[in-house]
mmCIF file of C-alpha atoms in Angstrom:
data_model
loop_
_atom_site.group_PDB
_atom_site.id
_atom_site.type_symbol
_atom_site.label_atom_id
_atom_site.label_comp_id
_atom_site.label_asym_id
_atom_site.label_seq_id
_atom_site.Cartn_x
_atom_site.Cartn_y
_atom_site.Cartn_z
ATOM 1 C CA MET A 1 191.823 57.623 219.026
ATOM 2 C CA LYS A 2 195.060 56.377 219.010
ATOM 3 C CA SER A 3 195.553 56.838 222.826
ATOM 4 C CA THR A 4 192.406 55.287 223.188
ATOM 5 C CA LYS A 5 193.722 52.083 221.488
ATOM 6 C CA ILE A 6 196.800 52.331 223.619
ATOM 7 C CA TRP A 7 194.753 51.821 226.628
ATOM 8 C CA LEU A 8 192.832 49.493 225.150
ATOM 9 C CA ALA A 9 196.290 47.227 224.370
ATOM 10 C CA ILE A 10 197.379 47.988 227.870
ATOM 11 C CA ALA A 11 194.375 46.823 229.385
ATOM 12 C CA GLY A 12 194.227 43.820 227.104
ATOM 13 C CA ILE A 13 197.433 42.366 228.051
ATOM 14 C CA LEU A 14 197.593 43.355 231.476
ATOM 15 C CA LEU A 15 194.791 41.048 231.942
ATOM 16 C CA VAL A 16 196.311 38.493 229.894
ATOM 17 C CA VAL A 17 198.971 38.609 232.052
ATOM 18 C CA LEU A 18 197.005 38.299 235.174
ATOM 19 C CA GLY A 19 195.237 35.482 234.181
ATOM 20 C CA VAL A 20 198.285 33.782 233.357
ATOM 21 C CA LEU A 21 199.709 34.705 236.966
ATOM 22 C CA CYS A 22 196.422 33.175 238.440
ATOM 23 C CA ILE A 23 197.118 30.002 236.666
ATOM 24 C CA ALA A 24 200.562 29.805 237.011
ATOM 25 C CA GLN A 25 200.679 30.942 240.957
ATOM 26 C CA PRO A 26 198.058 29.399 242.709
ATOM 27 C CA THR A 27 199.867 29.231 245.796
ATOM 28 C CA ALA A 28 200.882 32.870 245.686
ATOM 29 C CA THR A 29 199.545 34.733 249.256
ATOM 30 C CA LEU A 30 196.147 36.041 248.219
ATOM 31 C CA PHE A 31 197.138 39.491 250.008
ATOM 32 C CA THR A 32 199.363 40.031 247.327
ATOM 33 C CA THR A 33 197.084 38.851 244.549
ATOM 34 C CA ALA A 34 194.346 41.092 245.763
ATOM 35 C CA TRP A 35 196.719 44.267 245.559
ATOM 36 C CA LEU A 36 198.008 42.925 242.117
ATOM 37 C CA ILE A 37 194.351 42.199 240.778
ATOM 38 C CA GLY A 38 193.286 45.939 242.278
ATOM 39 C CA ILE A 39 195.657 47.657 239.946
ATOM 40 C CA PHE A 40 195.135 45.744 237.074
ATOM 41 C CA THR A 41 191.291 46.080 237.408
ATOM 42 C CA LEU A 42 191.489 49.487 237.813
ATOM 43 C CA VAL A 43 193.616 50.021 235.066
ATOM 44 C CA ALA A 44 191.540 48.150 232.988
ATOM 45 C CA GLY A 45 188.485 50.067 234.160
ATOM 46 C CA ILE A 46 189.612 53.336 232.838
ATOM 47 C CA ALA A 47 191.110 52.114 229.907
ATOM 48 C CA GLN A 48 187.471 50.501 229.347
ATOM 49 C CA LEU A 49 185.996 53.984 230.320
ATOM 50 C CA VAL A 50 188.164 56.408 228.165
ATOM 51 C CA PHE A 51 187.807 53.476 225.283
ATOM 52 C CA THR A 52 183.599 54.130 225.678
ATOM 53 C CA PHE A 53 184.145 57.972 225.982
ATOM 54 C CA LYS A 54 186.340 58.136 222.628
ATOM 55 C CA THR A 55 183.859 55.469 220.840
ATOM 56 C CA GLN A 56 180.347 56.258 221.647
ATOM 57 C CA ALA A 57 179.660 58.210 218.142
ATOM 58 C CA PHE A 58 180.710 54.985 216.560
ATOM 59 C CA LEU A 59 179.608 52.676 219.025
ATOM 60 C CA PRO A 60 175.989 52.161 220.265
ATOM 61 C CA ASN A 61 175.063 50.787 223.858
ATOM 62 C CA SER A 62 177.909 53.220 225.243
ATOM 63 C CA GLY A 63 175.955 53.228 228.627
ATOM 64 C CA THR A 64 176.687 49.407 229.145
ATOM 65 C CA ARG A 65 180.674 49.898 228.501
ATOM 66 C CA ALA A 66 180.382 52.677 230.961
ATOM 67 C CA LEU A 67 178.561 51.105 233.461
ATOM 68 C CA THR A 68 180.977 47.984 233.301
ATOM 69 C CA ALA A 69 183.950 50.299 233.243
ATOM 70 C CA ILE A 70 182.721 52.149 236.453
ATOM 71 C CA LEU A 71 182.035 48.667 238.366
ATOM 72 C CA GLU A 72 185.769 47.587 237.266
ATOM 73 C CA ILE A 73 187.125 51.181 238.727
ATOM 74 C CA ILE A 74 184.978 50.388 241.936
ATOM 75 C CA ILE A 75 186.203 46.820 242.068
ATOM 76 C CA GLY A 76 189.873 47.684 241.733
ATOM 77 C CA ILE A 77 189.289 50.638 244.523
ATOM 78 C CA ILE A 78 187.508 48.011 246.800
ATOM 79 C CA PHE A 79 190.444 45.771 246.157
ATOM 80 C CA LEU A 80 193.370 48.114 247.052
ATOM 81 C CA ALA A 81 191.333 49.564 249.822
ATOM 82 C CA ASN A 82 190.461 46.639 251.791
ATOM 83 C CA ASN A 83 192.983 43.901 251.431
ATOM 84 C CA PHE A 84 192.448 41.927 254.266
ATOM 85 C CA PHE A 85 188.580 41.617 253.389
ATOM 86 C CA VAL A 86 189.487 40.980 249.453
ATOM 87 C CA ALA A 87 191.916 37.996 250.221
ATOM 88 C CA PHE A 88 189.160 35.939 251.559
ATOM 89 C CA SER A 89 186.471 36.822 249.346
ATOM 90 C CA LEU A 90 188.438 37.211 246.101
ATOM 91 C CA PRO A 91 187.102 34.265 244.138
ATOM 92 C CA VAL A 92 183.946 35.411 244.573
ATOM 93 C CA ILE A 93 184.586 38.314 243.685
ATOM 94 C CA PHE A 94 186.243 37.551 240.935
ATOM 95 C CA ALA A 95 183.618 34.870 239.630
ATOM 96 C CA VAL A 96 180.884 37.750 239.579
ATOM 97 C CA TRP A 97 183.313 40.611 237.959
ATOM 98 C CA VAL A 98 184.182 37.692 234.930
ATOM 99 C CA ILE A 99 180.269 37.311 234.636
ATOM 100 C CA ILE A 100 179.627 40.705 234.465
ATOM 101 C CA GLU A 101 182.429 41.573 232.220
ATOM 102 C CA GLY A 102 181.538 38.618 229.835
ATOM 103 C CA ILE A 103 177.818 39.486 229.814
ATOM 104 C CA SER A 104 179.064 43.008 228.439
ATOM 105 C CA ILE A 105 181.502 41.688 225.663
ATOM 106 C CA ALA A 106 179.173 39.231 224.355
ATOM 107 C CA VAL A 107 176.634 42.266 224.315
ATOM 108 C CA GLU A 108 179.263 44.629 222.734
ATOM 109 C CA SER A 109 179.975 41.888 219.872
ATOM 110 C CA PHE A 110 176.512 42.685 218.401
ATOM 111 C CA ASP A 111 178.075 46.260 217.875
ATOM 112 C CA TYR A 112 180.848 45.019 216.117
ATOM 113 C CA LYS A 113 178.721 42.888 213.735
ATOM 114 C CA ARG A 114 176.379 46.203 213.372
ATOM 115 C CA VAL A 115 179.361 48.083 211.887
ATOM 116 C CA GLY A 116 180.274 45.290 209.697
ATOM 117 C CA PHE A 117 183.324 43.452 211.452
ATOM 118 C CA SER A 118 183.269 39.844 210.367
ATOM 119 C CA GLY A 119 185.191 38.805 213.381
ATOM 120 C CA TRP A 120 182.204 39.725 215.519
ATOM 121 C CA TRP A 121 181.368 36.233 216.442
ATOM 122 C CA VAL A 122 184.807 35.824 218.097
ATOM 123 C CA ILE A 123 184.251 38.391 220.705
ATOM 124 C CA LEU A 124 180.636 36.795 221.021
ATOM 125 C CA LEU A 125 182.507 33.788 221.926
ATOM 126 C CA LEU A 126 184.897 35.236 224.351
ATOM 127 C CA GLY A 127 182.346 36.907 226.041
ATOM 128 C CA ILE A 128 180.248 33.399 226.386
ATOM 129 C CA CYS A 129 183.087 31.982 227.841
ATOM 130 C CA GLY A 130 183.732 34.545 230.211
ATOM 131 C CA VAL A 131 180.498 33.968 231.712
ATOM 132 C CA VAL A 132 180.636 30.151 231.742
ATOM 133 C CA LEU A 133 184.010 30.342 233.599
ATOM 134 C CA GLY A 134 182.792 32.745 236.069
ATOM 135 C CA VAL A 135 179.574 30.589 236.771
ATOM 136 C CA LEU A 136 181.674 27.841 237.417
ATOM 137 C CA GLY A 137 183.543 29.610 239.735
ATOM 138 C CA LEU A 138 180.510 30.324 241.815
ATOM 139 C CA LYS A 139 179.000 27.140 241.793
ATOM 140 C CA ASN A 140 182.471 25.855 243.038
ATOM 141 C CA PRO A 141 183.691 27.772 245.857
ATOM 142 C CA ASP A 142 184.996 24.965 247.640
ATOM 143 C CA VAL A 143 187.247 23.604 245.153
ATOM 144 C CA SER A 144 190.754 23.509 245.688
ATOM 145 C CA ALA A 145 192.881 26.826 245.213
ATOM 146 C CA THR A 146 194.328 25.759 242.369
ATOM 147 C CA THR A 147 191.061 24.611 240.465
ATOM 148 C CA LEU A 148 189.658 27.966 240.992
ATOM 149 C CA SER A 149 192.451 30.232 240.128
ATOM 150 C CA THR A 150 192.692 28.110 236.705
ATOM 151 C CA LEU A 151 189.234 28.882 235.935
ATOM 152 C CA ILE A 152 189.263 32.252 237.147
ATOM 153 C CA GLY A 153 192.525 33.127 235.089
ATOM 154 C CA LEU A 154 190.995 31.207 231.933
ATOM 155 C CA GLY A 155 188.164 33.823 232.362
ATOM 156 C CA ILE A 156 190.569 36.619 232.759
ATOM 157 C CA ILE A 157 192.406 35.716 229.895
ATOM 158 C CA ALA A 158 189.530 35.633 227.826
ATOM 159 C CA MET A 159 188.795 39.067 228.850
ATOM 160 C CA GLY A 160 192.036 40.462 227.982
ATOM 161 C CA ALA A 161 192.177 38.342 224.278
ATOM 162 C CA SER A 162 188.837 39.989 223.696
ATOM 163 C CA TYR A 163 190.030 43.645 224.575
ATOM 164 C CA LEU A 164 192.702 42.730 222.059
ATOM 165 C CA TYR A 165 190.176 41.393 219.494
ATOM 166 C CA ALA A 166 188.706 44.337 219.769
ATOM 167 C CA LEU A 167 191.572 46.652 218.964
ATOM 168 C CA PHE A 168 191.715 45.022 215.636
ATOM 169 C CA ALA A 169 188.224 45.410 214.904
ATOM 170 C CA ILE A 170 188.755 49.345 215.705
ATOM 171 C CA ASN A 171 191.725 49.331 213.496
ATOM 172 C CA LYS A 172 189.769 47.444 210.785
ATOM 173 C CA PHE A 173 186.819 50.129 211.075
ATOM 174 C CA GLU A 174 189.089 53.015 211.290
ATOM 175 C CA ASN A 175 190.024 51.996 207.969
ATOM 176 C CA LYS A 176 186.904 51.562 206.207
ATOM 177 C CA VAL A 177 186.063 55.290 207.747
ATOM 178 C CA ASP A 178 189.584 56.473 206.278
ATOM 179 C CA ASN A 179 188.727 54.666 202.882
ATOM 180 C CA ILE A 180 185.317 56.472 202.476
ATOM 181 C CA ARG A 181 186.741 59.686 203.515
ATOM 182 C CA LYS A 182 189.190 59.279 200.545
ATOM 183 C CA ILE A 183 186.339 58.958 198.235
ATOM 184 C CA PHE A 184 184.361 61.882 199.292
ATOM 185 C CA THR A 185 187.547 64.142 198.847
ATOM 186 C CA VAL A 186 188.188 62.662 195.568
ATOM 187 C CA ASP A 187 184.723 63.583 194.362
ATOM 188 C CA ASP A 188 184.674 66.840 195.909
ATOM 189 C CA GLN A 189 188.206 67.835 194.394
ATOM 190 C CA LYS A 190 186.099 66.628 190.805
ATOM 191 C CA GLN A 191 183.359 68.779 191.363
ATOM 192 C CA GLN A 192 185.371 71.802 191.749
#
């Protein structure tokens, strides 16, 4: 589980950095941005897939998380393999990805609620924020590159923040499980 948490932390940090780069460097060449985003998206998808397989026993709806992870991996590969095409369709592709990821995160928040994590609503709000920002990006394809980069960057930052917040939820859940194990261990020792 430790490696899963490391991947989740790396993916969250990379997504936040990517979002900040989208906002800070709107005039950067689309080809370089497409390549960097392809790498980051691929890593995030792999981290999400590893997380899904490691936590499927604890969290329901692992199929939704696995599908989202596979879509992220495919998007990352497309970005890396078709740089010219992606450079021109990058704003729309990202908006769709942010919407899909936002929906997935919003749905996953209820899994955190089900296991007793009191901050589940923060993950829900971040997911909704991602969906709203993605829709705004799709509805306004003719806006300036700076505005669209800012909208998409904020959506990506929301996704990364939700990964990092989920990491804290997992740590809290693991602590609860450890406490329960300790109680049962003490009870077993008393009975012997």
